[in-house]
Short mmCIF file of C-alpha atoms and ligand atoms in Angstrom, two decimals:
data_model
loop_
_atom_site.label_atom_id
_atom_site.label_comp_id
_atom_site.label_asym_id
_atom_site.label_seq_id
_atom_site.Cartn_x
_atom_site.Cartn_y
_atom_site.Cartn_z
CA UNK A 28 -17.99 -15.60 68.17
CA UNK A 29 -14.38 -16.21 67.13
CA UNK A 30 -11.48 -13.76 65.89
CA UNK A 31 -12.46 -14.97 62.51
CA UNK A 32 -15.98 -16.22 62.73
CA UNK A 33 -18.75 -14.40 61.44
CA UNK A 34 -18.83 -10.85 59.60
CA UNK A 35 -17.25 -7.27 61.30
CA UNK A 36 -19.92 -5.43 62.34
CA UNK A 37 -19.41 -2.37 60.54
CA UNK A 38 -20.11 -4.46 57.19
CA UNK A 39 -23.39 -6.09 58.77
CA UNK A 40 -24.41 -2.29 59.16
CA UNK A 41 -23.95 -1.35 55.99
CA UNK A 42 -25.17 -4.61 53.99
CA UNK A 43 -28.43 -3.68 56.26
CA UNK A 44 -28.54 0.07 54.43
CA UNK A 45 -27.07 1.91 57.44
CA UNK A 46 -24.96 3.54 55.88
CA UNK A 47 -21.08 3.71 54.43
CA UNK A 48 -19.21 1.09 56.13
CA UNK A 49 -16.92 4.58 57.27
CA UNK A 50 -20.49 5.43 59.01
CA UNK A 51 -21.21 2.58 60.07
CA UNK A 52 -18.13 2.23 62.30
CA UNK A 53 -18.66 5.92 63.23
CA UNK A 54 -21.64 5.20 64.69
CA UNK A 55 -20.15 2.39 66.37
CA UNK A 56 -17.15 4.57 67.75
CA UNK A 57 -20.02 6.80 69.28
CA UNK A 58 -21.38 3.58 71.23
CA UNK A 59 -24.60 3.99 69.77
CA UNK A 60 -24.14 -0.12 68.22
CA UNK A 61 -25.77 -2.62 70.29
CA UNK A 62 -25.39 -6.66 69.20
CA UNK A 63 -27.73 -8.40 72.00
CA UNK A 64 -28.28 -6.38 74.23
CA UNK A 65 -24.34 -5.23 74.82
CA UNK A 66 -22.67 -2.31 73.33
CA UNK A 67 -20.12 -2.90 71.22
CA UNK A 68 -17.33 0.17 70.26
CA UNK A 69 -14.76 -2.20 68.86
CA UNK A 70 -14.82 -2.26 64.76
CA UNK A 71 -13.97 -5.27 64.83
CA UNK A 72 -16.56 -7.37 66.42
CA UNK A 73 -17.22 -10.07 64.32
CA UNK A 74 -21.16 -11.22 65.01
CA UNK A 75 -23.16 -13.98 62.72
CA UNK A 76 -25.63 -11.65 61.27
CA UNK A 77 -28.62 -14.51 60.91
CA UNK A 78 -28.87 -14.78 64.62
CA UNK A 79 -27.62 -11.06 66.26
CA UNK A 80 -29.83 -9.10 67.33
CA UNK A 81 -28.40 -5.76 66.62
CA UNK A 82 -29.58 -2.38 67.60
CA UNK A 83 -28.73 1.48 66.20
CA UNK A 84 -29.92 4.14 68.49
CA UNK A 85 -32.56 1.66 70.29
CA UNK A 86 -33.77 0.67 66.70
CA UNK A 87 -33.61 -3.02 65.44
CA UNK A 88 -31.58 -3.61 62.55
CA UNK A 89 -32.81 -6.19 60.26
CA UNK A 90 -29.59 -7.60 59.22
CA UNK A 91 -31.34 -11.33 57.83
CA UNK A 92 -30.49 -10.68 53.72
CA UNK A 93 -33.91 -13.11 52.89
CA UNK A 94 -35.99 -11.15 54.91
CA UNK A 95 -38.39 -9.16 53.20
CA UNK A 96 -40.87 -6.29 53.80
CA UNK A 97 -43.22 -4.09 51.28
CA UNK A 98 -45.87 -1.81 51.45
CA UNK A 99 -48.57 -1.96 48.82
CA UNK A 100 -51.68 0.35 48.16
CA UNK A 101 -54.40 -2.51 47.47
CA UNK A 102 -56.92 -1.43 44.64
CA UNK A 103 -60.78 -1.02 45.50
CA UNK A 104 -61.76 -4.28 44.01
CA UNK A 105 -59.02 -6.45 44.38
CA UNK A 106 -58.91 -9.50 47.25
CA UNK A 107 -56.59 -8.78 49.86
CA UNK A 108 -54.73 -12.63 49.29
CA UNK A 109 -51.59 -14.05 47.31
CA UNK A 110 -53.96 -15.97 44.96
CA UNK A 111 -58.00 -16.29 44.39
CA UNK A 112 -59.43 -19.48 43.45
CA UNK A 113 -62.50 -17.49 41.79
CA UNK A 114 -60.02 -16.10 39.80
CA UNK A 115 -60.92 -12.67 41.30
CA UNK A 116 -57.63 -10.48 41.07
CA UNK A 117 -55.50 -10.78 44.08
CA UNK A 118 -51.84 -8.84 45.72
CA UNK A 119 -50.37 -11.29 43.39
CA UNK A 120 -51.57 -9.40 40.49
CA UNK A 121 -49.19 -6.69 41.46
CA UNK A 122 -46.13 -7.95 43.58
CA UNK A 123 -43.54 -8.97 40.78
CA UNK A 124 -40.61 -10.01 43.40
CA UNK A 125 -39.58 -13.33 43.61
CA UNK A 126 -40.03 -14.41 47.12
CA UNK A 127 -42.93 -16.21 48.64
CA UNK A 128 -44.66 -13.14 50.89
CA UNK A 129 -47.12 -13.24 53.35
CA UNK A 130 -49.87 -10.20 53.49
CA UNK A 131 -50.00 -8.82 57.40
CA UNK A 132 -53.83 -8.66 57.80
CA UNK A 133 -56.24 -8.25 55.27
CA UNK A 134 -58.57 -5.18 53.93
CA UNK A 135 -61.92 -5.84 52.57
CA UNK A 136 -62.30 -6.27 48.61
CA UNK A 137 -64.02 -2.74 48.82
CA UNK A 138 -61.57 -0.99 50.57
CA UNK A 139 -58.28 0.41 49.16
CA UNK A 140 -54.90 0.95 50.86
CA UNK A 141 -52.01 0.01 52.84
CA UNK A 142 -50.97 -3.20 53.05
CA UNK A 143 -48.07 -4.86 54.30
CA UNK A 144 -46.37 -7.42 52.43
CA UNK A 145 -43.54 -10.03 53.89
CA UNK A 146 -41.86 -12.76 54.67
CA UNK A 147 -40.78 -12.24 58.36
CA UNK A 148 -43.35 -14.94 60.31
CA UNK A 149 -42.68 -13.54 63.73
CA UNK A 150 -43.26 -10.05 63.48
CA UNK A 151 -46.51 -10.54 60.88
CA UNK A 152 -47.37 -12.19 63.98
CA UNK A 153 -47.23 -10.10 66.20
CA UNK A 154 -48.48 -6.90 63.91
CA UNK A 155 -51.72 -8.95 63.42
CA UNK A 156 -51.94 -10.16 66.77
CA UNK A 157 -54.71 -8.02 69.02
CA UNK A 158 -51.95 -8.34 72.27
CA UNK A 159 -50.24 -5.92 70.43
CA UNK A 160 -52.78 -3.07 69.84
CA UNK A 161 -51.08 -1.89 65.54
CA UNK A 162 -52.71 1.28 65.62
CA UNK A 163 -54.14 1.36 62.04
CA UNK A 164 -55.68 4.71 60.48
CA UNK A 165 -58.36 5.23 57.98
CA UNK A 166 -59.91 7.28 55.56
CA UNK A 167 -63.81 6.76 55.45
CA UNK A 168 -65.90 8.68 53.16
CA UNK A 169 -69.33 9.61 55.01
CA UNK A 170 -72.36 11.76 54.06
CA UNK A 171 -73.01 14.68 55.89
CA UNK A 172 -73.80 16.83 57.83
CA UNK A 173 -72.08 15.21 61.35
CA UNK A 174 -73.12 16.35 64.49
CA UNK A 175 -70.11 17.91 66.21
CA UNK A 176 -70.59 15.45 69.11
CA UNK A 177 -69.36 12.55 66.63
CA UNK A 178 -65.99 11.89 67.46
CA UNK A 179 -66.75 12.20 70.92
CA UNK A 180 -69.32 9.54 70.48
CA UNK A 181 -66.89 7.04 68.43
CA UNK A 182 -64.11 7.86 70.93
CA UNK A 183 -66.60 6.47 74.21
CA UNK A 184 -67.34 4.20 72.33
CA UNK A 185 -70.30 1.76 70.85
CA UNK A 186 -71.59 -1.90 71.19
CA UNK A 187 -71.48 -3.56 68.08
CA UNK A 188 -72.75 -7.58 67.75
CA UNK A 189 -69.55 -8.53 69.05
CA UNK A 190 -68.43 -6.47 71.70
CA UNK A 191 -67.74 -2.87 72.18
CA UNK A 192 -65.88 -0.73 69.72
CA UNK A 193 -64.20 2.42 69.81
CA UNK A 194 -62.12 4.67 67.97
CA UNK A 195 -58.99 6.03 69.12
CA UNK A 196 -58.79 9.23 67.01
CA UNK A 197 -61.13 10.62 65.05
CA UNK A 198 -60.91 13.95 62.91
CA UNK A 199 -62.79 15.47 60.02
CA UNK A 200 -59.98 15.20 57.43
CA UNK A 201 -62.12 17.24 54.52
CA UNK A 202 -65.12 18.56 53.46
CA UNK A 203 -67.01 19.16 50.43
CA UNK A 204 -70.71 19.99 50.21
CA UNK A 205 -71.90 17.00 52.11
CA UNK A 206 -69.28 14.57 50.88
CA UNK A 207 -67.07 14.37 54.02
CA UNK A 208 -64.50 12.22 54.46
CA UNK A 209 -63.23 11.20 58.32
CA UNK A 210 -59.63 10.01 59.39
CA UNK A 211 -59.98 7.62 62.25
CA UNK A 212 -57.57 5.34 64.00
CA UNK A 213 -58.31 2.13 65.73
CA UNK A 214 -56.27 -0.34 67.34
CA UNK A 215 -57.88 -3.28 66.68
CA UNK A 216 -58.85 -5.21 63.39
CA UNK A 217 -62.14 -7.02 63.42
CA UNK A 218 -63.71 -7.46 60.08
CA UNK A 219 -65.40 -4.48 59.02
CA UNK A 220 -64.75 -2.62 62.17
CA UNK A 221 -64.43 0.81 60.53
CA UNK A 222 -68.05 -0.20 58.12
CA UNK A 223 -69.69 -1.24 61.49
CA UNK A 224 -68.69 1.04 63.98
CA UNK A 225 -69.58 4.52 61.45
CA UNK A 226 -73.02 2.41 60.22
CA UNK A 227 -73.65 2.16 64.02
CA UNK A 228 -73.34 6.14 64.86
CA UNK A 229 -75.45 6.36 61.78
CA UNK A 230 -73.01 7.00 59.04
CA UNK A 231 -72.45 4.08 56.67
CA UNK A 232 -68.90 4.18 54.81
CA UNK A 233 -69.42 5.43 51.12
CA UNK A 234 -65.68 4.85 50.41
CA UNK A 235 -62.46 3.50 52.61
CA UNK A 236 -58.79 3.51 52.60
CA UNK A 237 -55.90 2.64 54.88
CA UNK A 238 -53.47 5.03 55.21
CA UNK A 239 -51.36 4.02 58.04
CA UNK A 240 -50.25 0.68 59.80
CA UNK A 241 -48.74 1.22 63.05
CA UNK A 242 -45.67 3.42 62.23
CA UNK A 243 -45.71 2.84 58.17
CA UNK A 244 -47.78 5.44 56.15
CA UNK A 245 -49.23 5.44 52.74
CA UNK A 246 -47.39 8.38 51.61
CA UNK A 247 -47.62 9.05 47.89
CA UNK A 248 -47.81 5.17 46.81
CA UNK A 249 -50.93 4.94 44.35
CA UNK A 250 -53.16 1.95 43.89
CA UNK A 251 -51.51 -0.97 42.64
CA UNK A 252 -48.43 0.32 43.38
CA UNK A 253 -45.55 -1.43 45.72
CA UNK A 254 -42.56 -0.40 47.15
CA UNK A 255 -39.66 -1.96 49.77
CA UNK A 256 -39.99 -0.15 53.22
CA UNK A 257 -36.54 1.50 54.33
CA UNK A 258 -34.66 0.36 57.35
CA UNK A 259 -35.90 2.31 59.28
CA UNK A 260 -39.45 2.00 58.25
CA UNK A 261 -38.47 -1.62 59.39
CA UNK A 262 -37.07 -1.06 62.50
CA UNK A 263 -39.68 0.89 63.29
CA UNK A 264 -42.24 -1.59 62.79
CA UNK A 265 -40.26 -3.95 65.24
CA UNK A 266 -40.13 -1.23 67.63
CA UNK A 267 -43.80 -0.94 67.42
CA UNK A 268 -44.30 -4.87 68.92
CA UNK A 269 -41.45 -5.07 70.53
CA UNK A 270 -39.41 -6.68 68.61
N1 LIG B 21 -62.47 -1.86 58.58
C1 LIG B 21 -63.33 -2.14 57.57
O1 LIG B 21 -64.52 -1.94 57.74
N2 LIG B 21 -62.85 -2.60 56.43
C2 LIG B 21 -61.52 -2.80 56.20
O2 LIG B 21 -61.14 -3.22 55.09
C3 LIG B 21 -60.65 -2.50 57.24
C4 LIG B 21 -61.14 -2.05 58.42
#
């Protein structure tokens, strides 16, 4: 890129939410910058932010201005697309942004929780894509007692119609009386793979809810609520499929 070309890096950065532009070329100063691959320490470098690939500490910097990327904590109830023909209500109901988003995966109606909302086609991709292994947690309400050899059993794993199925993680997250409610992670996302693999150990789901998708969490968001992820939530996420 030319002398005058392009946009000086340190502006990119901070358009991007890095930080002050006086940060920003701090940070490039400390050679922790990278724009494809190279590291840059001048302040100056001028770099065409819709095509640079530009890294802060090993982290991907989003720096495309029409990219896009939410979190939302699907209702029990509600269909997991941008629109429903049945006139059933849908993400749409709740995402008042103007773009056109795309929802990374789907829950089932019943289910609540974490969804990911965008317009970036390459890395919805890839988060959906089993090659990449999104480690997705849940919450599953089960009735109790459990046998204490229960995670062991989800973590060998079991043979559902499909194939085998396992769990990665599994703890006992909380219990009251015989209401007991499970966290368990998986890396994989065929339908009802949580339902099916707890009804097959004998333990059919009462109530579930994503709480995690790959390195994006929940947190406090409440049903029906939305909110932008941070930078670094996004770079993150790119991290996470090697983006
Ligand atoms: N597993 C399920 O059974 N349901 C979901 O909605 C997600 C994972």
């Amino acid at each position: 890129m030319s002398e005058n070309e392009g946009v000086r890096l340190q502006k990119v950065l901070a358009e991007a939410g890095i930080g002050s532009r006086r940060h920003c070329e701090e940070l490039i100063g400390e050679g922790r910058v990278t724009v494809d691959g190279k590291k840059v320490f001048r302040f100056g470098e001028r770099v065409d932010p819709r095509h640079a690939v530009i890294h802060v500490d090993g982290k991907r910097v989003e720096t495309r201005s029409e990219m896009r990327y939410y979190a939302i904590n699907k209702p029990r109830g509600v269909v997991s697309t941008m629109s429903d023909e049945r006139g059933r209500k849908s993400l749409a109901d709740y995402v008042e942004v103007p773009e056109r988003l795309f929802h990374v995966g789907r829950l089932d109606t019943d289910t609540e929780g974490l969804i990911l909302l965008t317009n970036d086609g390459e890395l919805s991709h890839r988060l959906t894509h089993p090659s990449y292994g999104v480690f997705k947690t849940y919450l599953a309400e089960i009735h109790g007692p459990i046998p204490r050899d229960l995670g062991r059993r989800l973590r060998a794993g079991v043979t559902l119609d499909d194939g085998p199925a396992k769990a990665d993680k599994f703890r006992i997250f909380d219990q009251v009386g015989r209401r007991v409610l499970v966290e368990i992670t998986l890396h994989e996302g065929r339908k009802h793979i949580v339902r099916r693999l707890l009804k097959e150990v004998g333990f059919p789901v009462q109530q579930l809810a994503r709480i995690e998708f790959g390195p994006i969490k929940l947190g406090q968001l409440q049903p029906g609520g939305i909110r932008a992820l941070t930078v670094h939530e996004v770079g993150e996420l790119y991290k996470s499929v090697g983006l």
